[in-house]
């Protein structure tokens, strides 16, 4: 196919969230709090098991009271916050203010790192006249992340689930993205890390290609290997 547009997922595709350990450490430092080494390790393990970090490890078990909201968590900002602070509250942290602080931290540009080849691939697409969109299941505005890391100028359109009240794999999100970048879906590639959610782009006629959701250091060239650029 002749590629005229590329849609990218956000988390696990273009960017990777910091580890739970760094996430908790940063928030404790911001609040000038210290805990024992043993308590810190326990909090890290428990928050990881709870799946409290958006974009991080998935919950080992979603509590019954959060199950319905979990299934549609990316359809509204309020629900997204409710779910992830609720997951964190399963862990007995030393300050009740930490739950909201942890949620707020994950929206900070410093909590995210672009994959090593993200700028290269996005820049090459822009240089080649290929339109780029970001289609993400997310409960908050990720545009500041792109701006802070110097990638916003390389993106033509953002389609964020919470702004539309639907989430991937709903084909309407992909159709909207193709419309915004001005391309027929049959000329567009969707790139993501979730075969269920991102695979929904196939329903509108997009080609779909996948990367592995790995730590930044373990995936230096995953985007480059997809054949999007010469």
PDB file of N, CA, C and O in Angstrom, residues 138-198:
ATOM      1  N   UNK A 138      -7.854   7.234  26.782  1.00  0.00           N
ATOM      2  CA  UNK A 138      -7.232   8.013  27.848  1.00  0.00           C
ATOM      3  C   UNK A 138      -8.298   8.872  28.518  1.00  0.00           C
ATOM      4  O   UNK A 138      -9.302   9.232  27.887  1.00  0.00           O
ATOM      5  N   UNK A 139      -8.076   9.199  29.785  1.00  0.00           N
ATOM      6  CA  UNK A 139      -9.052   9.998  30.515  1.00  0.00           C
ATOM      7  C   UNK A 139      -8.599  11.416  30.801  1.00  0.00           C
ATOM      8  O   UNK A 139      -9.163  12.085  31.660  1.00  0.00           O
ATOM      9  N   UNK A 140      -7.591  11.901  30.083  1.00  0.00           N
ATOM     10  CA  UNK A 140      -7.053  13.242  30.317  1.00  0.00           C
ATOM     11  C   UNK A 140      -6.345  13.729  29.061  1.00  0.00           C
ATOM     12  O   UNK A 140      -6.085  12.948  28.155  1.00  0.00           O
ATOM     13  N   UNK A 141      -6.043  15.017  29.021  1.00  0.00           N
ATOM     14  CA  UNK A 141      -5.472  15.624  27.817  1.00  0.00           C
ATOM     15  C   UNK A 141      -3.969  15.355  27.742  1.00  0.00           C
ATOM     16  O   UNK A 141      -3.196  15.899  28.534  1.00  0.00           O
ATOM     17  N   UNK A 142      -3.575  14.529  26.792  1.00  0.00           N
ATOM     18  CA  UNK A 142      -2.158  14.175  26.668  1.00  0.00           C
ATOM     19  C   UNK A 142      -1.376  15.118  25.754  1.00  0.00           C
ATOM     20  O   UNK A 142      -0.167  14.951  25.580  1.00  0.00           O
ATOM     21  N   UNK A 143      -2.024  16.120  25.201  1.00  0.00           N
ATOM     22  CA  UNK A 143      -1.316  17.048  24.311  1.00  0.00           C
ATOM     23  C   UNK A 143      -0.108  17.705  24.988  1.00  0.00           C
ATOM     24  O   UNK A 143       0.937  17.881  24.346  1.00  0.00           O
ATOM     25  N   UNK A 144      -0.227  18.099  26.280  1.00  0.00           N
ATOM     26  CA  UNK A 144       0.952  18.697  26.932  1.00  0.00           C
ATOM     27  C   UNK A 144       2.158  17.765  27.000  1.00  0.00           C
ATOM     28  O   UNK A 144       3.301  18.242  27.034  1.00  0.00           O
ATOM     29  N   UNK A 145       1.926  16.455  27.008  1.00  0.00           N
ATOM     30  CA  UNK A 145       3.048  15.504  27.005  1.00  0.00           C
ATOM     31  C   UNK A 145       3.816  15.643  25.693  1.00  0.00           C
ATOM     32  O   UNK A 145       5.050  15.713  25.679  1.00  0.00           O
ATOM     33  N   UNK A 146       3.097  15.694  24.590  1.00  0.00           N
ATOM     34  CA  UNK A 146       3.742  15.842  23.285  1.00  0.00           C
ATOM     35  C   UNK A 146       4.466  17.179  23.182  1.00  0.00           C
ATOM     36  O   UNK A 146       5.579  17.253  22.655  1.00  0.00           O
ATOM     37  N   UNK A 147       3.833  18.247  23.686  1.00  0.00           N
ATOM     38  CA  UNK A 147       4.476  19.560  23.622  1.00  0.00           C
ATOM     39  C   UNK A 147       5.758  19.581  24.442  1.00  0.00           C
ATOM     40  O   UNK A 147       6.790  20.096  23.983  1.00  0.00           O
ATOM     41  N   UNK A 148       5.699  19.033  25.640  1.00  0.00           N
ATOM     42  CA  UNK A 148       6.866  19.069  26.528  1.00  0.00           C
ATOM     43  C   UNK A 148       8.041  18.297  25.957  1.00  0.00           C
ATOM     44  O   UNK A 148       9.202  18.646  26.211  1.00  0.00           O
ATOM     45  N   UNK A 149       7.752  17.256  25.179  1.00  0.00           N
ATOM     46  CA  UNK A 149       8.826  16.442  24.607  1.00  0.00           C
ATOM     47  C   UNK A 149       9.141  16.816  23.156  1.00  0.00           C
ATOM     48  O   UNK A 149       9.865  16.092  22.464  1.00  0.00           O
ATOM     49  N   UNK A 150       8.581  17.922  22.691  1.00  0.00           N
ATOM     50  CA  UNK A 150       8.919  18.429  21.370  1.00  0.00           C
ATOM     51  C   UNK A 150       8.327  17.662  20.210  1.00  0.00           C
ATOM     52  O   UNK A 150       8.830  17.762  19.085  1.00  0.00           O
ATOM     53  N   UNK A 151       7.244  16.916  20.442  1.00  0.00           N
ATOM     54  CA  UNK A 151       6.666  16.103  19.373  1.00  0.00           C
ATOM     55  C   UNK A 151       5.321  16.627  18.861  1.00  0.00           C
ATOM     56  O   UNK A 151       4.791  16.127  17.877  1.00  0.00           O
ATOM     57  N   UNK A 152       4.767  17.631  19.516  1.00  0.00           N
ATOM     58  CA  UNK A 152       3.443  18.114  19.144  1.00  0.00           C
ATOM     59  C   UNK A 152       3.390  18.633  17.715  1.00  0.00           C
ATOM     60  O   UNK A 152       2.395  18.450  17.012  1.00  0.00           O
ATOM     61  N   UNK A 153       4.461  19.279  17.274  1.00  0.00           N
ATOM     62  CA  UNK A 153       4.482  19.841  15.916  1.00  0.00           C
ATOM     63  C   UNK A 153       4.472  18.761  14.845  1.00  0.00           C
ATOM     64  O   UNK A 153       4.262  19.062  13.666  1.00  0.00           O
ATOM     65  N   UNK A 154       4.680  17.516  15.235  1.00  0.00           N
ATOM     66  CA  UNK A 154       4.716  16.409  14.277  1.00  0.00           C
ATOM     67  C   UNK A 154       3.400  15.644  14.223  1.00  0.00           C
ATOM     68  O   UNK A 154       3.292  14.644  13.523  1.00  0.00           O
ATOM     69  N   UNK A 155       2.400  16.111  14.965  1.00  0.00           N
ATOM     70  CA  UNK A 155       1.087  15.460  15.017  1.00  0.00           C
ATOM     71  C   UNK A 155       0.037  16.403  14.449  1.00  0.00           C
ATOM     72  O   UNK A 155      -0.041  17.570  14.835  1.00  0.00           O
ATOM     73  N   UNK A 156      -0.772  15.893  13.522  1.00  0.00           N
ATOM     74  CA  UNK A 156      -1.791  16.720  12.870  1.00  0.00           C
ATOM     75  C   UNK A 156      -3.131  16.712  13.594  1.00  0.00           C
ATOM     76  O   UNK A 156      -3.893  17.675  13.492  1.00  0.00           O
ATOM     77  N   UNK A 157      -3.437  15.627  14.317  1.00  0.00           N
ATOM     78  CA  UNK A 157      -4.746  15.539  14.970  1.00  0.00           C
ATOM     79  C   UNK A 157      -4.680  14.566  16.145  1.00  0.00           C
ATOM     80  O   UNK A 157      -3.926  13.579  16.108  1.00  0.00           O
ATOM     81  N   UNK A 158      -5.467  14.870  17.167  1.00  0.00           N
ATOM     82  CA  UNK A 158      -5.599  13.987  18.330  1.00  0.00           C
ATOM     83  C   UNK A 158      -7.053  13.565  18.462  1.00  0.00           C
ATOM     84  O   UNK A 158      -7.959  14.408  18.400  1.00  0.00           O
ATOM     85  N   UNK A 159      -7.284  12.268  18.659  1.00  0.00           N
ATOM     86  CA  UNK A 159      -8.614  11.753  18.935  1.00  0.00           C
ATOM     87  C   UNK A 159      -8.517  10.989  20.249  1.00  0.00           C
ATOM     88  O   UNK A 159      -7.958   9.888  20.299  1.00  0.00           O
ATOM     89  N   UNK A 160      -9.037  11.597  21.310  1.00  0.00           N
ATOM     90  CA  UNK A 160      -8.898  11.061  22.655  1.00  0.00           C
ATOM     91  C   UNK A 160     -10.255  10.560  23.136  1.00  0.00           C
ATOM     92  O   UNK A 160     -11.256  11.290  23.061  1.00  0.00           O
ATOM     93  N   UNK A 161     -10.282   9.359  23.648  1.00  0.00           N
ATOM     94  CA  UNK A 161     -11.548   8.692  23.964  1.00  0.00           C
ATOM     95  C   UNK A 161     -12.436   9.509  24.879  1.00  0.00           C
ATOM     96  O   UNK A 161     -13.648   9.616  24.657  1.00  0.00           O
ATOM     97  N   UNK A 162     -11.864  10.124  25.916  1.00  0.00           N
ATOM     98  CA  UNK A 162     -12.704  10.822  26.887  1.00  0.00           C
ATOM     99  C   UNK A 162     -13.369  12.059  26.286  1.00  0.00           C
ATOM    100  O   UNK A 162     -14.412  12.512  26.778  1.00  0.00           O
ATOM    101  N   UNK A 163     -12.789  12.608  25.223  1.00  0.00           N
ATOM    102  CA  UNK A 163     -13.386  13.767  24.560  1.00  0.00           C
ATOM    103  C   UNK A 163     -14.544  13.380  23.652  1.00  0.00           C
ATOM    104  O   UNK A 163     -15.330  14.249  23.244  1.00  0.00           O
ATOM    105  N   UNK A 164     -14.660  12.083  23.341  1.00  0.00           N
ATOM    106  CA  UNK A 164     -15.719  11.607  22.445  1.00  0.00           C
ATOM    107  C   UNK A 164     -16.727  10.700  23.152  1.00  0.00           C
ATOM    108  O   UNK A 164     -17.752  10.348  22.569  1.00  0.00           O
ATOM    109  N   UNK A 165     -16.420  10.297  24.382  1.00  0.00           N
ATOM    110  CA  UNK A 165     -17.341   9.456  25.138  1.00  0.00           C
ATOM    111  C   UNK A 165     -17.418   8.026  24.657  1.00  0.00           C
ATOM    112  O   UNK A 165     -18.337   7.291  24.998  1.00  0.00           O
ATOM    113  N   UNK A 166     -16.429   7.611  23.867  1.00  0.00           N
ATOM    114  CA  UNK A 166     -16.334   6.220  23.407  1.00  0.00           C
ATOM    115  C   UNK A 166     -14.869   5.823  23.441  1.00  0.00           C
ATOM    116  O   UNK A 166     -13.988   6.687  23.497  1.00  0.00           O
ATOM    117  N   UNK A 167     -14.600   4.533  23.424  1.00  0.00           N
ATOM    118  CA  UNK A 167     -13.208   4.100  23.484  1.00  0.00           C
ATOM    119  C   UNK A 167     -12.939   3.013  22.459  1.00  0.00           C
ATOM    120  O   UNK A 167     -13.852   2.347  21.975  1.00  0.00           O
ATOM    121  N   UNK A 168     -11.667   2.900  22.096  1.00  0.00           N
ATOM    122  CA  UNK A 168     -11.264   1.818  21.194  1.00  0.00           C
ATOM    123  C   UNK A 168     -11.655   0.487  21.818  1.00  0.00           C
ATOM    124  O   UNK A 168     -11.573   0.338  23.039  1.00  0.00           O
ATOM    125  N   UNK A 169     -12.119  -0.466  21.011  1.00  0.00           N
ATOM    126  CA  UNK A 169     -12.023  -0.573  19.546  1.00  0.00           C
ATOM    127  C   UNK A 169     -13.188   0.015  18.749  1.00  0.00           C
ATOM    128  O   UNK A 169     -13.356  -0.342  17.581  1.00  0.00           O
ATOM    129  N   UNK A 170     -13.992   0.884  19.328  1.00  0.00           N
ATOM    130  CA  UNK A 170     -15.106   1.474  18.589  1.00  0.00           C
ATOM    131  C   UNK A 170     -14.583   2.085  17.287  1.00  0.00           C
ATOM    132  O   UNK A 170     -13.720   2.974  17.305  1.00  0.00           O
ATOM    133  N   UNK A 171     -15.097   1.655  16.142  1.00  0.00           N
ATOM    134  CA  UNK A 171     -14.586   2.142  14.861  1.00  0.00           C
ATOM    135  C   UNK A 171     -14.786   3.632  14.639  1.00  0.00           C
ATOM    136  O   UNK A 171     -14.086   4.246  13.828  1.00  0.00           O
ATOM    137  N   UNK A 172     -15.741   4.244  15.374  1.00  0.00           N
ATOM    138  CA  UNK A 172     -15.985   5.668  15.174  1.00  0.00           C
ATOM    139  C   UNK A 172     -14.754   6.508  15.506  1.00  0.00           C
ATOM    140  O   UNK A 172     -14.523   7.549  14.875  1.00  0.00           O
ATOM    141  N   UNK A 173     -13.979   6.073  16.486  1.00  0.00           N
ATOM    142  CA  UNK A 173     -12.767   6.838  16.825  1.00  0.00           C
ATOM    143  C   UNK A 173     -11.772   6.833  15.675  1.00  0.00           C
ATOM    144  O   UNK A 173     -11.180   7.869  15.343  1.00  0.00           O
ATOM    145  N   UNK A 174     -11.597   5.690  15.051  1.00  0.00           N
ATOM    146  CA  UNK A 174     -10.647   5.591  13.937  1.00  0.00           C
ATOM    147  C   UNK A 174     -11.165   6.344  12.713  1.00  0.00           C
ATOM    148  O   UNK A 174     -10.391   6.995  12.008  1.00  0.00           O
ATOM    149  N   UNK A 175     -12.462   6.254  12.481  1.00  0.00           N
ATOM    150  CA  UNK A 175     -13.048   6.984  11.348  1.00  0.00           C
ATOM    151  C   UNK A 175     -12.891   8.481  11.554  1.00  0.00           C
ATOM    152  O   UNK A 175     -12.528   9.225  10.619  1.00  0.00           O
ATOM    153  N   UNK A 176     -13.118   8.943  12.779  1.00  0.00           N
ATOM    154  CA  UNK A 176     -12.940  10.362  13.083  1.00  0.00           C
ATOM    155  C   UNK A 176     -11.500  10.792  12.850  1.00  0.00           C
ATOM    156  O   UNK A 176     -11.235  11.858  12.273  1.00  0.00           O
ATOM    157  N   UNK A 177     -10.560   9.971  13.276  1.00  0.00           N
ATOM    158  CA  UNK A 177      -9.148  10.305  13.106  1.00  0.00           C
ATOM    159  C   UNK A 177      -8.775  10.396  11.627  1.00  0.00           C
ATOM    160  O   UNK A 177      -8.049  11.316  11.212  1.00  0.00           O
ATOM    161  N   UNK A 178      -9.242   9.438  10.836  1.00  0.00           N
ATOM    162  CA  UNK A 178      -8.948   9.473   9.400  1.00  0.00           C
ATOM    163  C   UNK A 178      -9.531  10.728   8.758  1.00  0.00           C
ATOM    164  O   UNK A 178      -8.895  11.355   7.899  1.00  0.00           O
ATOM    165  N   UNK A 179     -10.729  11.109   9.185  1.00  0.00           N
ATOM    166  CA  UNK A 179     -11.359  12.319   8.658  1.00  0.00           C
ATOM    167  C   UNK A 179     -10.536  13.551   9.020  1.00  0.00           C
ATOM    168  O   UNK A 179     -10.305  14.436   8.185  1.00  0.00           O
ATOM    169  N   UNK A 180     -10.070  13.611  10.262  1.00  0.00           N
ATOM    170  CA  UNK A 180      -9.308  14.772  10.718  1.00  0.00           C
ATOM    171  C   UNK A 180      -7.960  14.912  10.013  1.00  0.00           C
ATOM    172  O   UNK A 180      -7.474  16.039   9.821  1.00  0.00           O
ATOM    173  N   UNK A 181      -7.360  13.785   9.635  1.00  0.00           N
ATOM    174  CA  UNK A 181      -6.092  13.900   8.902  1.00  0.00           C
ATOM    175  C   UNK A 181      -6.320  13.921   7.385  1.00  0.00           C
ATOM    176  O   UNK A 181      -5.366  13.989   6.611  1.00  0.00           O
ATOM    177  N   UNK A 182      -7.597  13.863   6.995  1.00  0.00           N
ATOM    178  CA  UNK A 182      -7.950  14.034   5.592  1.00  0.00           C
ATOM    179  C   UNK A 182      -7.572  12.892   4.686  1.00  0.00           C
ATOM    180  O   UNK A 182      -7.242  13.101   3.513  1.00  0.00           O
ATOM    181  N   UNK A 183      -7.650  11.656   5.218  1.00  0.00           N
ATOM    182  CA  UNK A 183      -7.247  10.502   4.423  1.00  0.00           C
ATOM    183  C   UNK A 183      -8.302   9.405   4.451  1.00  0.00           C
ATOM    184  O   UNK A 183      -9.012   9.222   5.450  1.00  0.00           O
ATOM    185  N   UNK A 184      -8.389   8.675   3.351  1.00  0.00           N
ATOM    186  CA  UNK A 184      -9.241   7.495   3.291  1.00  0.00           C
ATOM    187  C   UNK A 184      -8.624   6.413   4.165  1.00  0.00           C
ATOM    188  O   UNK A 184      -7.406   6.182   4.095  1.00  0.00           O
ATOM    189  N   UNK A 185      -9.424   5.729   5.002  1.00  0.00           N
ATOM    190  CA  UNK A 185      -8.860   4.694   5.871  1.00  0.00           C
ATOM    191  C   UNK A 185      -8.019   3.645   5.151  1.00  0.00           C
ATOM    192  O   UNK A 185      -7.066   3.117   5.728  1.00  0.00           O
ATOM    193  N   UNK A 186      -8.339   3.348   3.914  1.00  0.00           N
ATOM    194  CA  UNK A 186      -7.583   2.315   3.195  1.00  0.00           C
ATOM    195  C   UNK A 186      -6.145   2.756   2.907  1.00  0.00           C
ATOM    196  O   UNK A 186      -5.296   1.924   2.565  1.00  0.00           O
ATOM    197  N   UNK A 187      -5.876   4.058   3.069  1.00  0.00           N
ATOM    198  CA  UNK A 187      -4.525   4.578   2.860  1.00  0.00           C
ATOM    199  C   UNK A 187      -3.815   4.880   4.178  1.00  0.00           C
ATOM    200  O   UNK A 187      -2.770   5.532   4.197  1.00  0.00           O
ATOM    201  N   UNK A 188      -4.408   4.395   5.278  1.00  0.00           N
ATOM    202  CA  UNK A 188      -3.920   4.741   6.613  1.00  0.00           C
ATOM    203  C   UNK A 188      -3.485   3.495   7.370  1.00  0.00           C
ATOM    204  O   UNK A 188      -4.134   2.446   7.299  1.00  0.00           O
ATOM    205  N   UNK A 189      -2.393   3.612   8.111  1.00  0.00           N
ATOM    206  CA  UNK A 189      -1.916   2.551   8.997  1.00  0.00           C
ATOM    207  C   UNK A 189      -2.187   2.963  10.439  1.00  0.00           C
ATOM    208  O   UNK A 189      -1.906   4.105  10.828  1.00  0.00           O
ATOM    209  N   UNK A 190      -2.740   2.049  11.219  1.00  0.00           N
ATOM    210  CA  UNK A 190      -2.895   2.257  12.656  1.00  0.00           C
ATOM    211  C   UNK A 190      -1.797   1.477  13.368  1.00  0.00           C
ATOM    212  O   UNK A 190      -1.604   0.292  13.125  1.00  0.00           O
ATOM    213  N   UNK A 191      -1.058   2.161  14.255  1.00  0.00           N
ATOM    214  CA  UNK A 191       0.027   1.528  15.006  1.00  0.00           C
ATOM    215  C   UNK A 191      -0.336   1.524  16.488  1.00  0.00           C
ATOM    216  O   UNK A 191      -0.645   2.569  17.060  1.00  0.00           O
ATOM    217  N   UNK A 192      -0.299   0.356  17.107  1.00  0.00           N
ATOM    218  CA  UNK A 192      -0.613   0.273  18.526  1.00  0.00           C
ATOM    219  C   UNK A 192       0.016  -0.939  19.170  1.00  0.00           C
ATOM    220  O   UNK A 192       0.703  -1.728  18.511  1.00  0.00           O
ATOM    221  N   UNK A 193      -0.246  -1.095  20.465  1.00  0.00           N
ATOM    222  CA  UNK A 193       0.316  -2.220  21.217  1.00  0.00           C
ATOM    223  C   UNK A 193      -0.755  -3.177  21.723  1.00  0.00           C
ATOM    224  O   UNK A 193      -0.437  -4.198  22.314  1.00  0.00           O
ATOM    225  N   UNK A 194      -2.036  -2.834  21.504  1.00  0.00           N
ATOM    226  CA  UNK A 194      -3.149  -3.638  22.023  1.00  0.00           C
ATOM    227  C   UNK A 194      -3.930  -4.218  20.851  1.00  0.00           C
ATOM    228  O   UNK A 194      -4.609  -3.493  20.121  1.00  0.00           O
ATOM    229  N   UNK A 195      -3.843  -5.523  20.690  1.00  0.00           N
ATOM    230  CA  UNK A 195      -4.466  -6.152  19.528  1.00  0.00           C
ATOM    231  C   UNK A 195      -5.980  -6.045  19.540  1.00  0.00           C
ATOM    232  O   UNK A 195      -6.615  -6.039  18.483  1.00  0.00           O
ATOM    233  N   UNK A 196      -6.581  -5.957  20.701  1.00  0.00           N
ATOM    234  CA  UNK A 196      -8.038  -5.789  20.775  1.00  0.00           C
ATOM    235  C   UNK A 196      -8.433  -4.345  20.501  1.00  0.00           C
ATOM    236  O   UNK A 196      -9.185  -4.059  19.559  1.00  0.00           O
ATOM    237  N   UNK A 197      -7.908  -3.426  21.296  1.00  0.00           N
ATOM    238  CA  UNK A 197      -8.311  -2.023  21.169  1.00  0.00           C
ATOM    239  C   UNK A 197      -7.859  -1.423  19.846  1.00  0.00           C
ATOM    240  O   UNK A 197      -8.666  -0.867  19.089  1.00  0.00           O
ATOM    241  N   UNK A 198      -6.586  -1.524  19.543  1.00  0.00           N
ATOM    242  CA  UNK A 198      -6.058  -0.907  18.321  1.00  0.00           C
ATOM    243  C   UNK A 198      -6.463  -1.673  17.067  1.00  0.00           C
ATOM    244  O   UNK A 198      -6.566  -1.098  15.987  1.00  0.00           O
TER     245      UNK A 198
END
